[in-house]
């Protein structure tokens, strides 16, 4: 079994989900008392969030590259960034270490391609929904047409993530708002919905959608177990 490196804390709410899912999957596959060989480097999300919203992405790169280096020195065979948003600097972070990154958009894209989907809706932070690092990767590598909500709905999705979910707060009113946003994406032709923030699965799931829902937290964590157990190819190359 390979050792999985996890850069977490963004937020720790979803990092806890990663740890649980990874260990549940290992137990499911190997049985008995088996659990994952893993190393977690958890950052202070308050610092990261401030840098994100002030556009100081190069400073976030330094923090996460240091984390990746720590995982490498501790013996991780590959690593995950346990957040969709910070994959905005994934290439720069991976370039600073010798171990490979299992990219969350690649894990998700492979799953969507296996399901035969062509047009999907994306929910996430404004950074994930609006910038090209995520949608562009899904489009270029997996031939997916990625829809995002209109401006006012993107603001709702973003606000709920940072003000509620990252603080462990789950509100029924926010769930209903997300449900309506998902319906809007489906009306525009979305064949599936990507929960493109690792906290969104705390709020909504398949019961909120008439089309398949793809939780990137679960997909990413499961792909890490497959790789750790040599059940899939290594992280995708450009």
PDB file of C-alpha atoms in Angstrom:
ATOM      1  CA  UNK A   1       0.000   0.000   0.000  1.00  0.00           C
ATOM      2  CA  UNK A   2       1.359   3.425  -0.971  1.00  0.00           C
ATOM      3  CA  UNK A   3       1.315   6.245   1.563  1.00  0.00           C
ATOM      4  CA  UNK A   4      -1.180   9.006   0.709  1.00  0.00           C
ATOM      5  CA  UNK A   5      -0.190  12.602   1.417  1.00  0.00           C
ATOM      6  CA  UNK A   6      -3.036  15.018   2.170  1.00  0.00           C
ATOM      7  CA  UNK A   7      -2.838  18.808   2.205  1.00  0.00           C
ATOM      8  CA  UNK A   8      -5.904  19.640   4.262  1.00  0.00           C
ATOM      9  CA  UNK A   9      -7.442  22.276   6.479  1.00  0.00           C
ATOM     10  CA  UNK A  10      -9.269  24.014   3.599  1.00  0.00           C
ATOM     11  CA  UNK A  11     -11.525  23.592   5.489  1.00  0.00           C
ATOM     12  CA  UNK A  12     -10.880  21.002   8.178  1.00  0.00           C
ATOM     13  CA  UNK A  13     -14.568  20.078   7.871  1.00  0.00           C
ATOM     14  CA  UNK A  14     -13.948  18.521   4.469  1.00  0.00           C
ATOM     15  CA  UNK A  15     -10.512  17.195   5.464  1.00  0.00           C
ATOM     16  CA  UNK A  16     -12.237  15.098   8.121  1.00  0.00           C
ATOM     17  CA  UNK A  17     -14.496  13.716   5.377  1.00  0.00           C
ATOM     18  CA  UNK A  18     -11.448  12.818   3.273  1.00  0.00           C
ATOM     19  CA  UNK A  19      -9.871  10.915   6.154  1.00  0.00           C
ATOM     20  CA  UNK A  20     -13.077   9.011   6.902  1.00  0.00           C
ATOM     21  CA  UNK A  21     -13.819   8.155   3.261  1.00  0.00           C
ATOM     22  CA  UNK A  22     -10.256   7.015   2.578  1.00  0.00           C
ATOM     23  CA  UNK A  23     -10.201   4.704   5.574  1.00  0.00           C
ATOM     24  CA  UNK A  24     -13.684   3.352   4.900  1.00  0.00           C
ATOM     25  CA  UNK A  25     -12.651   2.547   1.324  1.00  0.00           C
ATOM     26  CA  UNK A  26      -9.464   0.775   2.455  1.00  0.00           C
ATOM     27  CA  UNK A  27     -11.436  -1.296   4.957  1.00  0.00           C
ATOM     28  CA  UNK A  28     -14.008  -2.094   2.272  1.00  0.00           C
ATOM     29  CA  UNK A  29     -11.327  -3.279  -0.140  1.00  0.00           C
ATOM     30  CA  UNK A  30      -8.953  -5.064   2.237  1.00  0.00           C
ATOM     31  CA  UNK A  31     -11.268  -6.047   5.095  1.00  0.00           C
ATOM     32  CA  UNK A  32     -10.414  -6.721   8.712  1.00  0.00           C
ATOM     33  CA  UNK A  33      -8.654  -3.949  10.598  1.00  0.00           C
ATOM     34  CA  UNK A  34      -6.948  -2.456   7.546  1.00  0.00           C
ATOM     35  CA  UNK A  35      -6.708   1.325   7.330  1.00  0.00           C
ATOM     36  CA  UNK A  36      -4.917   3.810   5.136  1.00  0.00           C
ATOM     37  CA  UNK A  37      -1.252   4.696   5.330  1.00  0.00           C
ATOM     38  CA  UNK A  38      -1.611   8.451   5.138  1.00  0.00           C
ATOM     39  CA  UNK A  39       0.003  11.697   6.231  1.00  0.00           C
ATOM     40  CA  UNK A  40      -2.026  14.877   6.758  1.00  0.00           C
ATOM     41  CA  UNK A  41      -0.580  18.385   6.652  1.00  0.00           C
ATOM     42  CA  UNK A  42      -3.330  20.732   7.801  1.00  0.00           C
ATOM     43  CA  UNK A  43      -2.961  24.453   7.087  1.00  0.00           C
ATOM     44  CA  UNK A  44      -4.644  27.373   8.852  1.00  0.00           C
ATOM     45  CA  UNK A  45      -7.576  28.145   6.572  1.00  0.00           C
ATOM     46  CA  UNK A  46      -8.043  31.653   7.917  1.00  0.00           C
ATOM     47  CA  UNK A  47      -4.692  32.600   6.421  1.00  0.00           C
ATOM     48  CA  UNK A  48      -5.479  30.904   3.098  1.00  0.00           C
ATOM     49  CA  UNK A  49      -8.959  32.461   2.831  1.00  0.00           C
ATOM     50  CA  UNK A  50      -7.596  35.971   3.364  1.00  0.00           C
ATOM     51  CA  UNK A  51      -4.990  35.470   0.635  1.00  0.00           C
ATOM     52  CA  UNK A  52      -7.600  34.039  -1.759  1.00  0.00           C
ATOM     53  CA  UNK A  53      -9.983  36.953  -1.435  1.00  0.00           C
ATOM     54  CA  UNK A  54      -7.207  39.514  -1.758  1.00  0.00           C
ATOM     55  CA  UNK A  55      -5.888  37.831  -4.910  1.00  0.00           C
ATOM     56  CA  UNK A  56      -2.512  36.928  -3.387  1.00  0.00           C
ATOM     57  CA  UNK A  57      -2.366  33.527  -5.033  1.00  0.00           C
ATOM     58  CA  UNK A  58       1.431  33.356  -5.198  1.00  0.00           C
ATOM     59  CA  UNK A  59       1.539  33.489  -1.406  1.00  0.00           C
ATOM     60  CA  UNK A  60      -0.881  30.584  -1.173  1.00  0.00           C
ATOM     61  CA  UNK A  61       1.404  28.681  -3.536  1.00  0.00           C
ATOM     62  CA  UNK A  62       4.301  29.112  -1.127  1.00  0.00           C
ATOM     63  CA  UNK A  63       2.275  27.781   1.787  1.00  0.00           C
ATOM     64  CA  UNK A  64       0.987  24.734  -0.052  1.00  0.00           C
ATOM     65  CA  UNK A  65       4.328  24.002  -1.724  1.00  0.00           C
ATOM     66  CA  UNK A  66       5.898  23.937   1.731  1.00  0.00           C
ATOM     67  CA  UNK A  67       3.169  21.539   2.832  1.00  0.00           C
ATOM     68  CA  UNK A  68       3.779  19.302  -0.186  1.00  0.00           C
ATOM     69  CA  UNK A  69       7.495  19.260   0.572  1.00  0.00           C
ATOM     70  CA  UNK A  70       6.781  18.224   4.145  1.00  0.00           C
ATOM     71  CA  UNK A  71       4.626  15.355   2.920  1.00  0.00           C
ATOM     72  CA  UNK A  72       7.340  14.257   0.522  1.00  0.00           C
ATOM     73  CA  UNK A  73       9.997  14.293   3.245  1.00  0.00           C
ATOM     74  CA  UNK A  74       7.667  12.354   5.546  1.00  0.00           C
ATOM     75  CA  UNK A  75       7.395   9.547   2.999  1.00  0.00           C
ATOM     76  CA  UNK A  76       4.213  10.174   0.986  1.00  0.00           C
ATOM     77  CA  UNK A  77       4.259   8.468  -2.411  1.00  0.00           C
ATOM     78  CA  UNK A  78       1.819  10.979  -3.933  1.00  0.00           C
ATOM     79  CA  UNK A  79      -0.318  13.798  -2.615  1.00  0.00           C
ATOM     80  CA  UNK A  80      -3.751  15.377  -2.779  1.00  0.00           C
ATOM     81  CA  UNK A  81      -4.787  18.997  -2.310  1.00  0.00           C
ATOM     82  CA  UNK A  82      -8.034  18.496  -0.392  1.00  0.00           C
ATOM     83  CA  UNK A  83      -9.882  21.422  -1.935  1.00  0.00           C
ATOM     84  CA  UNK A  84     -11.004  22.272  -5.448  1.00  0.00           C
ATOM     85  CA  UNK A  85     -10.197  25.985  -5.279  1.00  0.00           C
ATOM     86  CA  UNK A  86      -6.493  25.684  -4.522  1.00  0.00           C
ATOM     87  CA  UNK A  87      -5.965  23.608  -7.656  1.00  0.00           C
ATOM     88  CA  UNK A  88      -5.719  27.045  -9.233  1.00  0.00           C
ATOM     89  CA  UNK A  89      -2.015  26.714  -8.339  1.00  0.00           C
ATOM     90  CA  UNK A  90      -1.738  22.950  -8.711  1.00  0.00           C
ATOM     91  CA  UNK A  91       0.929  22.966 -11.428  1.00  0.00           C
ATOM     92  CA  UNK A  92       3.202  25.317  -9.496  1.00  0.00           C
ATOM     93  CA  UNK A  93       2.805  23.313  -6.289  1.00  0.00           C
ATOM     94  CA  UNK A  94       3.466  19.974  -7.981  1.00  0.00           C
ATOM     95  CA  UNK A  95       6.560  21.403  -9.698  1.00  0.00           C
ATOM     96  CA  UNK A  96       8.159  22.045  -6.295  1.00  0.00           C
ATOM     97  CA  UNK A  97       8.262  18.367  -5.296  1.00  0.00           C
ATOM     98  CA  UNK A  98       9.245  15.034  -6.834  1.00  0.00           C
ATOM     99  CA  UNK A  99       6.110  13.127  -5.872  1.00  0.00           C
ATOM    100  CA  UNK A 100       3.043  13.387  -8.152  1.00  0.00           C
ATOM    101  CA  UNK A 101      -0.226  15.181  -7.473  1.00  0.00           C
ATOM    102  CA  UNK A 102      -3.537  13.367  -7.879  1.00  0.00           C
ATOM    103  CA  UNK A 103      -5.512  16.264  -9.378  1.00  0.00           C
ATOM    104  CA  UNK A 104      -9.127  16.558  -8.225  1.00  0.00           C
ATOM    105  CA  UNK A 105     -10.384  17.662 -11.647  1.00  0.00           C
ATOM    106  CA  UNK A 106      -8.737  14.642 -13.288  1.00  0.00           C
ATOM    107  CA  UNK A 107     -10.329  12.230 -10.827  1.00  0.00           C
ATOM    108  CA  UNK A 108     -13.668  13.914 -11.475  1.00  0.00           C
ATOM    109  CA  UNK A 109     -13.204  14.055 -15.237  1.00  0.00           C
ATOM    110  CA  UNK A 110     -12.365  10.358 -15.400  1.00  0.00           C
ATOM    111  CA  UNK A 111     -15.524   9.546 -13.462  1.00  0.00           C
ATOM    112  CA  UNK A 112     -17.712  11.722 -15.688  1.00  0.00           C
ATOM    113  CA  UNK A 113     -16.193  10.255 -18.835  1.00  0.00           C
ATOM    114  CA  UNK A 114     -16.855   6.744 -17.529  1.00  0.00           C
ATOM    115  CA  UNK A 115     -20.496   7.747 -16.999  1.00  0.00           C
ATOM    116  CA  UNK A 116     -20.739   8.990 -20.588  1.00  0.00           C
ATOM    117  CA  UNK A 117     -21.713  12.571 -19.699  1.00  0.00           C
ATOM    118  CA  UNK A 118     -21.110  15.505 -22.027  1.00  0.00           C
ATOM    119  CA  UNK A 119     -22.699  18.554 -20.368  1.00  0.00           C
ATOM    120  CA  UNK A 120     -22.482  19.130 -16.628  1.00  0.00           C
ATOM    121  CA  UNK A 121     -23.287  21.861 -14.117  1.00  0.00           C
ATOM    122  CA  UNK A 122     -20.597  23.055 -11.725  1.00  0.00           C
ATOM    123  CA  UNK A 123     -21.082  24.403  -8.196  1.00  0.00           C
ATOM    124  CA  UNK A 124     -18.108  25.701  -6.210  1.00  0.00           C
ATOM    125  CA  UNK A 125     -16.443  28.845  -4.980  1.00  0.00           C
ATOM    126  CA  UNK A 126     -16.495  31.825  -7.320  1.00  0.00           C
ATOM    127  CA  UNK A 127     -12.840  31.070  -8.074  1.00  0.00           C
ATOM    128  CA  UNK A 128     -13.633  27.513  -9.182  1.00  0.00           C
ATOM    129  CA  UNK A 129     -16.741  28.445 -11.130  1.00  0.00           C
ATOM    130  CA  UNK A 130     -15.399  31.568 -12.844  1.00  0.00           C
ATOM    131  CA  UNK A 131     -11.702  30.961 -13.492  1.00  0.00           C
ATOM    132  CA  UNK A 132     -10.484  28.633 -16.235  1.00  0.00           C
ATOM    133  CA  UNK A 133      -8.158  26.365 -14.242  1.00  0.00           C
ATOM    134  CA  UNK A 134     -10.977  23.926 -13.434  1.00  0.00           C
ATOM    135  CA  UNK A 135     -13.576  24.269 -16.191  1.00  0.00           C
ATOM    136  CA  UNK A 136     -10.837  24.508 -18.802  1.00  0.00           C
ATOM    137  CA  UNK A 137      -9.189  21.308 -17.613  1.00  0.00           C
ATOM    138  CA  UNK A 138     -12.492  19.428 -17.745  1.00  0.00           C
ATOM    139  CA  UNK A 139     -13.160  20.806 -21.211  1.00  0.00           C
ATOM    140  CA  UNK A 140      -9.696  20.265 -22.682  1.00  0.00           C
ATOM    141  CA  UNK A 141      -8.961  16.840 -21.229  1.00  0.00           C
ATOM    142  CA  UNK A 142     -12.410  15.295 -20.958  1.00  0.00           C
ATOM    143  CA  UNK A 143     -14.430  17.077 -23.680  1.00  0.00           C
ATOM    144  CA  UNK A 144     -16.991  18.294 -21.155  1.00  0.00           C
ATOM    145  CA  UNK A 145     -19.275  21.284 -21.631  1.00  0.00           C
ATOM    146  CA  UNK A 146     -19.321  22.839 -18.157  1.00  0.00           C
ATOM    147  CA  UNK A 147     -22.203  25.119 -17.177  1.00  0.00           C
ATOM    148  CA  UNK A 148     -22.074  27.506 -14.232  1.00  0.00           C
ATOM    149  CA  UNK A 149     -24.953  29.338 -12.534  1.00  0.00           C
ATOM    150  CA  UNK A 150     -25.759  32.979 -13.326  1.00  0.00           C
ATOM    151  CA  UNK A 151     -24.036  35.752 -11.392  1.00  0.00           C
ATOM    152  CA  UNK A 152     -26.510  36.118  -8.534  1.00  0.00           C
ATOM    153  CA  UNK A 153     -26.607  32.364  -7.982  1.00  0.00           C
ATOM    154  CA  UNK A 154     -22.811  32.131  -8.019  1.00  0.00           C
ATOM    155  CA  UNK A 155     -22.760  34.700  -5.233  1.00  0.00           C
ATOM    156  CA  UNK A 156     -25.148  32.577  -3.146  1.00  0.00           C
ATOM    157  CA  UNK A 157     -23.136  29.395  -3.691  1.00  0.00           C
ATOM    158  CA  UNK A 158     -19.878  31.143  -2.779  1.00  0.00           C
ATOM    159  CA  UNK A 159     -21.292  32.862   0.316  1.00  0.00           C
ATOM    160  CA  UNK A 160     -22.787  29.670   1.715  1.00  0.00           C
ATOM    161  CA  UNK A 161     -19.468  27.845   1.314  1.00  0.00           C
ATOM    162  CA  UNK A 162     -17.359  30.383   3.200  1.00  0.00           C
ATOM    163  CA  UNK A 163     -19.877  31.729   5.717  1.00  0.00           C
ATOM    164  CA  UNK A 164     -21.613  28.466   6.568  1.00  0.00           C
ATOM    165  CA  UNK A 165     -20.173  25.164   5.361  1.00  0.00           C
ATOM    166  CA  UNK A 166     -16.518  25.929   6.127  1.00  0.00           C
ATOM    167  CA  UNK A 167     -17.707  26.790   9.657  1.00  0.00           C
ATOM    168  CA  UNK A 168     -19.634  23.538   9.994  1.00  0.00           C
ATOM    169  CA  UNK A 169     -23.021  25.267   9.634  1.00  0.00           C
ATOM    170  CA  UNK A 170     -25.698  23.505   7.563  1.00  0.00           C
ATOM    171  CA  UNK A 171     -28.912  25.490   6.985  1.00  0.00           C
ATOM    172  CA  UNK A 172     -32.109  24.156   5.420  1.00  0.00           C
ATOM    173  CA  UNK A 173     -32.699  27.511   3.719  1.00  0.00           C
ATOM    174  CA  UNK A 174     -29.321  27.243   2.009  1.00  0.00           C
ATOM    175  CA  UNK A 175     -30.110  23.688   0.954  1.00  0.00           C
ATOM    176  CA  UNK A 176     -33.294  24.926  -0.707  1.00  0.00           C
ATOM    177  CA  UNK A 177     -31.374  27.726  -2.431  1.00  0.00           C
ATOM    178  CA  UNK A 178     -28.869  25.218  -3.795  1.00  0.00           C
ATOM    179  CA  UNK A 179     -31.713  22.946  -4.894  1.00  0.00           C
ATOM    180  CA  UNK A 180     -33.192  25.750  -6.971  1.00  0.00           C
ATOM    181  CA  UNK A 181     -29.793  26.583  -8.460  1.00  0.00           C
ATOM    182  CA  UNK A 182     -29.318  22.938  -9.429  1.00  0.00           C
ATOM    183  CA  UNK A 183     -32.757  22.938 -11.068  1.00  0.00           C
ATOM    184  CA  UNK A 184     -31.708  25.954 -13.120  1.00  0.00           C
ATOM    185  CA  UNK A 185     -28.609  24.150 -14.382  1.00  0.00           C
ATOM    186  CA  UNK A 186     -30.674  21.091 -15.287  1.00  0.00           C
ATOM    187  CA  UNK A 187     -33.134  23.256 -17.228  1.00  0.00           C
ATOM    188  CA  UNK A 188     -30.163  24.519 -19.249  1.00  0.00           C
ATOM    189  CA  UNK A 189     -29.209  20.977 -20.193  1.00  0.00           C
ATOM    190  CA  UNK A 190     -26.903  19.739 -17.439  1.00  0.00           C
ATOM    191  CA  UNK A 191     -26.797  15.931 -17.473  1.00  0.00           C
ATOM    192  CA  UNK A 192     -25.067  15.846 -14.109  1.00  0.00           C
ATOM    193  CA  UNK A 193     -24.011  18.202 -11.307  1.00  0.00           C
ATOM    194  CA  UNK A 194     -20.444  18.507 -10.010  1.00  0.00           C
ATOM    195  CA  UNK A 195     -20.216  19.418  -6.334  1.00  0.00           C
ATOM    196  CA  UNK A 196     -16.996  21.272  -7.048  1.00  0.00           C
ATOM    197  CA  UNK A 197     -16.241  22.342  -3.503  1.00  0.00           C
ATOM    198  CA  UNK A 198     -15.235  19.759  -0.939  1.00  0.00           C
ATOM    199  CA  UNK A 199     -17.779  21.058   1.610  1.00  0.00           C
ATOM    200  CA  UNK A 200     -20.881  21.106  -0.611  1.00  0.00           C
ATOM    201  CA  UNK A 201     -21.617  17.432   0.033  1.00  0.00           C
ATOM    202  CA  UNK A 202     -22.383  18.425   3.621  1.00  0.00           C
ATOM    203  CA  UNK A 203     -25.390  20.375   2.323  1.00  0.00           C
ATOM    204  CA  UNK A 204     -26.753  18.665  -0.789  1.00  0.00           C
ATOM    205  CA  UNK A 205     -26.663  15.239  -2.379  1.00  0.00           C
ATOM    206  CA  UNK A 206     -28.488  13.109  -4.894  1.00  0.00           C
ATOM    207  CA  UNK A 207     -31.844  13.814  -3.245  1.00  0.00           C
ATOM    208  CA  UNK A 208     -31.571  17.469  -4.304  1.00  0.00           C
ATOM    209  CA  UNK A 209     -31.160  16.694  -8.007  1.00  0.00           C
ATOM    210  CA  UNK A 210     -33.057  14.947 -10.791  1.00  0.00           C
ATOM    211  CA  UNK A 211     -29.763  14.233 -12.566  1.00  0.00           C
ATOM    212  CA  UNK A 212     -26.690  12.424 -11.163  1.00  0.00           C
ATOM    213  CA  UNK A 213     -24.642  14.325  -8.570  1.00  0.00           C
ATOM    214  CA  UNK A 214     -20.867  13.946  -8.425  1.00  0.00           C
ATOM    215  CA  UNK A 215     -19.293  14.748  -5.058  1.00  0.00           C
ATOM    216  CA  UNK A 216     -15.666  15.654  -5.723  1.00  0.00           C
ATOM    217  CA  UNK A 217     -14.650  14.924  -2.130  1.00  0.00           C
ATOM    218  CA  UNK A 218     -15.782  11.322  -2.380  1.00  0.00           C
ATOM    219  CA  UNK A 219     -14.474  10.913  -5.941  1.00  0.00           C
ATOM    220  CA  UNK A 220     -11.045  12.323  -5.066  1.00  0.00           C
ATOM    221  CA  UNK A 221     -10.686  10.311  -1.855  1.00  0.00           C
ATOM    222  CA  UNK A 222     -11.765   7.104  -3.577  1.00  0.00           C
ATOM    223  CA  UNK A 223      -9.320   7.663  -6.433  1.00  0.00           C
ATOM    224  CA  UNK A 224      -6.544   8.106  -3.865  1.00  0.00           C
ATOM    225  CA  UNK A 225      -7.319   4.696  -2.376  1.00  0.00           C
ATOM    226  CA  UNK A 226      -7.328   3.093  -5.822  1.00  0.00           C
ATOM    227  CA  UNK A 227      -3.927   4.603  -6.544  1.00  0.00           C
ATOM    228  CA  UNK A 228      -2.549   3.641  -3.143  1.00  0.00           C
ATOM    229  CA  UNK A 229      -3.612   0.059  -3.767  1.00  0.00           C
ATOM    230  CA  UNK A 230      -2.290   0.092  -7.355  1.00  0.00           C
ATOM    231  CA  UNK A 231      -5.784  -0.250  -8.805  1.00  0.00           C
ATOM    232  CA  UNK A 232      -5.421   2.618 -11.272  1.00  0.00           C
ATOM    233  CA  UNK A 233      -2.782   4.384 -13.315  1.00  0.00           C
ATOM    234  CA  UNK A 234      -0.817   7.212 -11.763  1.00  0.00           C
ATOM    235  CA  UNK A 235      -1.876  10.865 -11.850  1.00  0.00           C
ATOM    236  CA  UNK A 236      -2.668  12.017 -15.376  1.00  0.00           C
ATOM    237  CA  UNK A 237      -0.013  13.679 -17.501  1.00  0.00           C
ATOM    238  CA  UNK A 238      -0.767  16.768 -19.606  1.00  0.00           C
TER     239      UNK A 238
END
